[in-house]
Short mmCIF file of C-alpha atoms and ligand atoms in Angstrom, two decimals:
data_model
loop_
_atom_site.label_atom_id
_atom_site.label_comp_id
_atom_site.label_asym_id
_atom_site.label_seq_id
_atom_site.Cartn_x
_atom_site.Cartn_y
_atom_site.Cartn_z
CA MET A 19 -94.92 -91.20 42.03
CA ALA A 20 -93.69 -90.76 38.46
CA VAL A 21 -91.96 -93.72 36.46
CA LYS A 22 -88.32 -92.99 36.08
CA GLY A 23 -86.29 -93.98 33.09
CA PRO A 24 -82.99 -92.81 31.27
CA ILE A 25 -82.47 -89.90 29.46
CA GLY A 26 -82.21 -91.06 25.62
CA ILE A 27 -79.70 -89.58 23.05
CA PHE A 28 -80.10 -90.33 19.72
CA ASP A 29 -77.98 -89.75 16.48
CA SER A 30 -77.67 -91.23 12.86
CA GLY A 31 -74.37 -92.56 13.87
CA TYR A 32 -71.56 -91.66 16.23
CA GLY A 33 -71.55 -88.03 16.49
CA GLY A 34 -73.83 -87.78 19.08
CA LEU A 35 -71.63 -89.23 21.23
CA THR A 36 -69.40 -86.18 21.08
CA VAL A 37 -72.68 -84.47 22.74
CA MET A 38 -73.24 -87.16 25.07
CA LYS A 39 -69.62 -87.09 26.40
CA GLU A 40 -70.29 -83.41 27.60
CA ILE A 41 -73.97 -83.88 28.99
CA ALA A 42 -72.78 -86.69 31.03
CA GLY A 43 -69.79 -85.09 32.15
CA LYS A 44 -71.78 -82.05 33.19
CA LEU A 45 -74.77 -84.49 34.60
CA PRO A 46 -72.93 -87.73 35.71
CA ASP A 47 -75.62 -89.00 38.05
CA HIS A 48 -78.44 -89.24 35.19
CA ASP A 49 -78.67 -92.34 33.29
CA TYR A 50 -78.34 -92.46 29.70
CA ILE A 51 -79.40 -94.70 26.70
CA TYR A 52 -77.54 -94.08 23.40
CA LEU A 53 -78.86 -94.97 19.77
CA GLY A 54 -76.46 -94.75 16.89
CA ASP A 55 -78.82 -95.93 13.57
CA ASN A 56 -75.62 -96.68 12.19
CA ALA A 57 -77.25 -99.24 9.93
CA ARG A 58 -79.16 -96.21 7.86
CA ALA A 59 -76.30 -93.50 8.54
CA PRO A 60 -75.40 -91.36 7.22
CA TYR A 61 -78.81 -89.18 7.37
CA GLY A 62 -77.31 -85.81 6.02
CA ASN A 63 -77.71 -86.35 2.27
CA ARG A 64 -81.41 -88.22 2.83
CA SER A 65 -84.70 -86.60 2.14
CA PHE A 66 -86.87 -84.69 4.78
CA ASP A 67 -89.44 -87.78 4.82
CA THR A 68 -86.66 -90.48 4.90
CA VAL A 69 -85.20 -88.59 7.98
CA TYR A 70 -88.26 -87.87 9.94
CA HIS A 71 -89.46 -91.60 9.30
CA TYR A 72 -86.37 -93.19 10.55
CA THR A 73 -86.08 -90.65 13.43
CA LEU A 74 -89.61 -91.40 14.34
CA GLN A 75 -88.95 -94.70 14.78
CA CYS A 76 -86.00 -94.29 16.88
CA VAL A 77 -87.82 -92.05 19.22
CA LYS A 78 -90.55 -94.89 19.67
CA TRP A 79 -87.83 -97.31 20.60
CA PHE A 80 -86.53 -94.82 23.18
CA PHE A 81 -90.02 -94.22 24.52
CA SER A 82 -90.42 -98.17 24.80
CA GLN A 83 -87.49 -98.14 26.93
CA GLY A 84 -88.84 -95.61 29.39
CA CYS A 85 -87.29 -92.79 28.53
CA SER A 86 -89.66 -89.45 29.25
CA LEU A 87 -86.92 -87.10 27.68
CA VAL A 88 -84.98 -87.78 24.26
CA ILE A 89 -82.18 -85.34 22.86
CA LEU A 90 -81.55 -85.62 19.10
CA ALA A 91 -77.93 -85.22 19.30
CA CYS A 92 -77.98 -84.91 15.70
CA ASN A 93 -78.27 -81.85 13.66
CA THR A 94 -80.13 -83.18 10.55
CA ALA A 95 -82.68 -84.86 12.34
CA SER A 96 -83.15 -81.61 14.65
CA ALA A 97 -83.60 -79.86 11.69
CA LYS A 98 -85.59 -82.15 9.36
CA ALA A 99 -87.75 -84.20 11.91
CA LEU A 100 -87.77 -82.37 15.33
CA ARG A 101 -90.72 -79.81 14.74
CA THR A 102 -92.98 -82.63 13.31
CA ILE A 103 -92.27 -84.68 16.02
CA GLN A 104 -92.85 -82.18 18.63
CA GLN A 105 -96.21 -80.77 17.08
CA GLN A 106 -97.69 -83.80 15.71
CA ASP A 107 -96.87 -87.11 16.84
CA LEU A 108 -95.88 -86.04 20.50
CA PRO A 109 -99.38 -85.01 21.36
CA ARG A 110 -101.00 -88.36 20.52
CA MET A 111 -97.76 -90.76 21.50
CA GLY A 112 -96.59 -89.23 24.75
CA PRO A 113 -97.65 -85.67 25.81
CA ASP A 114 -95.88 -86.08 28.97
CA LYS A 115 -92.85 -87.01 27.24
CA ARG A 116 -90.15 -84.51 25.79
CA VAL A 117 -87.92 -84.58 22.32
CA LEU A 118 -85.41 -81.85 22.29
CA GLY A 119 -82.92 -80.93 19.59
CA VAL A 120 -79.65 -79.32 19.41
CA ILE A 121 -80.40 -76.58 16.89
CA ARG A 122 -82.28 -74.11 19.35
CA PRO A 123 -79.78 -74.05 22.06
CA THR A 124 -76.93 -73.65 19.82
CA ALA A 125 -78.63 -70.68 17.87
CA GLU A 126 -79.62 -68.98 21.30
CA VAL A 127 -75.98 -68.59 22.49
CA ILE A 128 -73.82 -68.44 19.12
CA GLY A 129 -74.30 -64.49 18.63
CA GLN A 130 -72.63 -64.08 22.03
CA PHE A 131 -69.41 -65.13 20.45
CA SER A 132 -68.97 -62.92 17.32
CA GLU A 133 -67.88 -59.60 17.42
CA ALA A 134 -68.11 -58.84 13.74
CA GLN A 135 -71.90 -60.20 13.89
CA SER A 136 -71.14 -62.69 11.28
CA VAL A 137 -71.43 -66.48 11.71
CA GLY A 138 -70.38 -69.13 9.55
CA VAL A 139 -72.35 -72.66 9.74
CA LEU A 140 -70.42 -75.73 8.69
CA ALA A 141 -73.27 -78.39 8.58
CA THR A 142 -74.66 -81.53 6.29
CA ASN A 143 -76.49 -80.71 3.27
CA GLY A 144 -79.81 -81.76 5.14
CA THR A 145 -79.23 -78.99 7.88
CA VAL A 146 -77.84 -76.35 5.50
CA LEU A 147 -80.95 -76.99 2.97
CA SER A 148 -83.23 -76.89 6.00
CA GLU A 149 -82.28 -73.27 6.54
CA SER A 150 -82.88 -73.98 10.21
CA TYR A 151 -79.90 -72.07 11.30
CA PRO A 152 -80.18 -68.75 9.88
CA ILE A 153 -83.84 -68.92 10.84
CA GLU A 154 -82.81 -69.76 14.58
CA ILE A 155 -80.19 -67.55 14.82
CA LYS A 156 -82.08 -64.55 13.39
CA LYS A 157 -84.90 -64.91 16.28
CA PHE A 158 -82.16 -64.60 18.97
CA TYR A 159 -79.76 -61.91 17.06
CA PRO A 160 -81.64 -60.32 14.19
CA ASP A 161 -78.52 -58.29 13.04
CA ILE A 162 -76.17 -61.22 12.66
CA ARG A 163 -75.39 -62.49 9.23
CA VAL A 164 -75.16 -66.39 9.10
CA TYR A 165 -73.26 -67.89 5.87
CA GLN A 166 -73.47 -71.57 5.61
CA GLU A 167 -71.44 -74.38 3.63
CA ALA A 168 -72.70 -77.82 3.41
CA CYS A 169 -69.94 -80.30 3.68
CA PRO A 170 -71.24 -83.74 2.21
CA LEU A 171 -68.08 -85.60 2.53
CA TRP A 172 -66.95 -84.72 6.24
CA VAL A 173 -69.51 -87.29 8.02
CA PRO A 174 -68.21 -90.22 5.81
CA LEU A 175 -64.59 -89.33 6.45
CA VAL A 176 -65.00 -89.37 10.08
CA GLU A 177 -67.29 -92.44 10.10
CA ASN A 178 -64.77 -94.31 7.92
CA ASN A 179 -61.73 -92.97 10.35
CA GLU A 180 -60.27 -91.19 7.50
CA HIS A 181 -60.33 -87.69 9.36
CA THR A 182 -56.74 -87.43 10.46
CA GLY A 183 -55.60 -88.57 7.18
CA HIS A 184 -54.25 -86.44 4.26
CA GLY A 185 -57.43 -86.95 2.35
CA ALA A 186 -59.21 -84.86 4.58
CA ASP A 187 -57.05 -81.82 4.01
CA TYR A 188 -58.64 -81.47 0.39
CA PHE A 189 -62.01 -81.17 1.81
CA VAL A 190 -61.54 -79.61 4.65
CA LYS A 191 -59.74 -76.43 2.94
CA LYS A 192 -61.99 -76.49 0.15
CA ASN A 193 -65.28 -76.26 2.27
CA ILE A 194 -63.62 -73.78 4.70
CA ASN A 195 -62.45 -71.37 1.25
CA GLN A 196 -66.15 -71.84 -0.18
CA LEU A 197 -67.43 -70.39 3.58
CA PHE A 198 -65.23 -67.69 3.50
CA GLU A 199 -66.01 -66.87 -0.13
CA LYS A 200 -69.53 -65.99 0.87
CA GLY A 201 -68.75 -64.05 4.11
CA GLU A 202 -65.26 -62.55 4.32
CA ASP A 203 -66.08 -60.95 7.88
CA ILE A 204 -66.74 -64.19 9.40
CA ASP A 205 -65.38 -64.27 13.16
CA VAL A 206 -66.98 -67.11 14.45
CA ILE A 207 -67.53 -71.11 12.87
CA LEU A 208 -70.35 -72.95 14.40
CA LEU A 209 -69.69 -76.65 13.77
CA GLY A 210 -73.18 -77.63 13.03
CA CYS A 211 -72.71 -81.25 12.99
CA THR A 212 -72.26 -83.45 15.64
CA HIS A 213 -69.42 -85.42 13.94
CA TYR A 214 -67.20 -82.32 13.13
CA PRO A 215 -65.51 -81.88 16.24
CA LEU A 216 -63.37 -84.82 15.20
CA LEU A 217 -62.05 -82.48 12.64
CA LYS A 218 -61.67 -79.78 15.11
CA GLU A 219 -57.86 -79.64 14.59
CA LYS A 220 -57.46 -80.11 10.69
CA ILE A 221 -60.48 -77.17 10.41
CA GLU A 222 -58.27 -74.87 12.45
CA GLU A 223 -55.27 -75.33 10.31
CA TYR A 224 -57.21 -73.83 7.38
CA LEU A 225 -59.03 -70.93 9.58
CA PRO A 226 -57.98 -67.24 9.07
CA VAL A 227 -56.25 -65.90 12.21
CA GLY A 228 -58.65 -65.02 15.26
CA VAL A 229 -61.37 -67.02 13.92
CA LYS A 230 -63.39 -68.75 16.88
CA LEU A 231 -64.71 -72.22 16.29
CA ILE A 232 -67.60 -73.46 18.20
CA SER A 233 -68.78 -76.94 18.95
CA GLN A 234 -72.08 -77.80 20.31
CA GLY A 235 -71.61 -80.26 22.95
CA GLU A 236 -70.82 -77.84 26.07
CA ILE A 237 -73.49 -75.70 24.82
CA VAL A 238 -76.30 -78.57 24.60
CA ALA A 239 -75.32 -80.00 27.92
CA GLN A 240 -75.51 -76.43 29.75
CA SER A 241 -78.86 -76.14 27.86
CA LEU A 242 -80.32 -79.31 29.29
CA ALA A 243 -78.90 -78.70 32.64
CA ASP A 244 -80.77 -75.40 32.70
CA TYR A 245 -84.16 -77.24 31.25
CA LEU A 246 -83.78 -79.78 33.90
CA HIS A 247 -83.62 -77.10 36.11
CA ARG A 248 -86.57 -75.31 35.00
CA HIS A 249 -88.73 -78.69 34.77
CA PRO A 250 -88.20 -80.27 38.08
CA GLU A 251 -91.14 -82.51 37.08
CA MET A 252 -89.01 -83.99 34.35
CA ASP A 253 -85.90 -84.18 36.21
CA GLN A 254 -87.98 -86.02 39.03
CA ARG A 255 -88.65 -88.91 36.08
CA CYS A 256 -85.02 -89.31 35.13
CA GLU A 257 -83.10 -92.14 36.70
CA LYS A 258 -80.04 -91.05 38.42
CA ASN A 259 -77.89 -93.99 38.99
CA GLY A 260 -74.80 -93.20 36.98
CA ASN A 261 -75.90 -96.03 34.33
CA ARG A 262 -74.98 -95.99 30.41
CA LYS A 263 -76.01 -97.88 27.71
CA PHE A 264 -75.29 -97.89 24.44
CA TYR A 265 -77.25 -99.29 21.41
CA THR A 266 -76.55 -99.44 17.76
CA THR A 267 -78.65 -100.62 14.71
CA ASP A 268 -75.68 -102.26 12.98
CA SER A 269 -72.85 -104.19 13.97
CA THR A 270 -71.73 -103.92 17.86
CA GLN A 271 -67.91 -104.70 17.13
CA ASP A 272 -67.62 -101.71 14.51
CA PHE A 273 -69.34 -99.54 16.84
CA ASP A 274 -67.37 -100.26 19.90
CA SER A 275 -64.36 -99.83 17.78
CA HIS A 276 -65.10 -96.49 16.66
CA ALA A 277 -67.11 -95.16 19.35
CA GLN A 278 -64.16 -94.51 22.13
CA LEU A 279 -62.75 -92.26 19.63
CA PHE A 280 -65.90 -90.04 19.85
CA PHE A 281 -66.61 -90.66 23.53
CA GLY A 282 -63.21 -90.84 24.69
CA GLU A 283 -63.76 -93.99 26.92
CA LYS A 284 -64.07 -97.91 25.95
CA ILE A 285 -68.03 -98.73 24.91
CA LYS A 286 -69.56 -101.79 25.05
CA SER A 287 -72.48 -101.52 23.09
CA LEU A 288 -75.74 -103.77 22.21
CA HIS A 289 -77.42 -104.07 19.07
CA ILE A 290 -81.45 -103.35 18.12
CA ASP A 291 -83.41 -104.16 14.85
CA LEU A 292 -85.70 -101.25 14.11
CA GLU A 293 -87.29 -102.61 11.06
N1 DGL B 27 -74.04 -86.06 13.16
C1 DGL B 27 -75.09 -85.60 12.54
C2 DGL B 27 -75.43 -84.03 12.52
O1 DGL B 27 -75.33 -83.69 13.52
C3 DGL B 27 -75.57 -85.86 11.13
C4 DGL B 27 -74.59 -87.18 10.45
C5 DGL B 27 -75.12 -87.72 9.26
O2 DGL B 27 -75.36 -87.25 8.00
O3 DGL B 27 -76.02 -88.84 9.46
O4 DGL B 27 -75.85 -83.47 11.42
#
């Protein structure tokens, strides 16, 4: 019989909790462990090599905890590390294990929301520079125009609990305006960073009327449910006692006081050292 373990959910910090909340809502019986690499967050402005190295280290840790399936609930890690991990590292580290990201499932459906065939993507520098969204979206919707805007200060605003303050308005307005200067006819905006749902209300204030704002949590949760349905052999390797555990590479006190904002429930985390 297959050895069972929890599903691993990873982010550089707290953002992945917005995805985990939706996943755990859709698949409540599965066990999950979450890891936020808060000690080294944010990843958004770091180099390809650094993001790859950090992400791989975290994936190895998930495997050491018995996970057969790991979700990179971080666009930056999905953009910069996922492909190399899938193609180069998994075949030797764990050919029967799977690491999935958040970009492809989002790209698969985003076109359905746009009547104007014009999509705006708000994301970190790393995700924007990787061009992952334009490349992936065009595979599914070749006629869609994709405009991107990097918002390098949004993650620090959220991580520092400044996202509802007046300071955030300046940067949100600035980046939204810059996005619409690139693509005037955008009618759908994708929040291509798992931290951004916390800024949703502020972003909506600065959007032209009729523009839809899409977050990834529900999309990724539905895609995971479909994946497990299509891969019963993987689903059988997932423990299902409804357990959730949370780990951080930084202070558990900080994690617990911030995490509730992202997850909507009180969290008691444990600390791990990866170095
Ligand atoms: N939440 C991550 C994402 O979706 C990135 C945050 C960071 O810059 O570390 O891209």
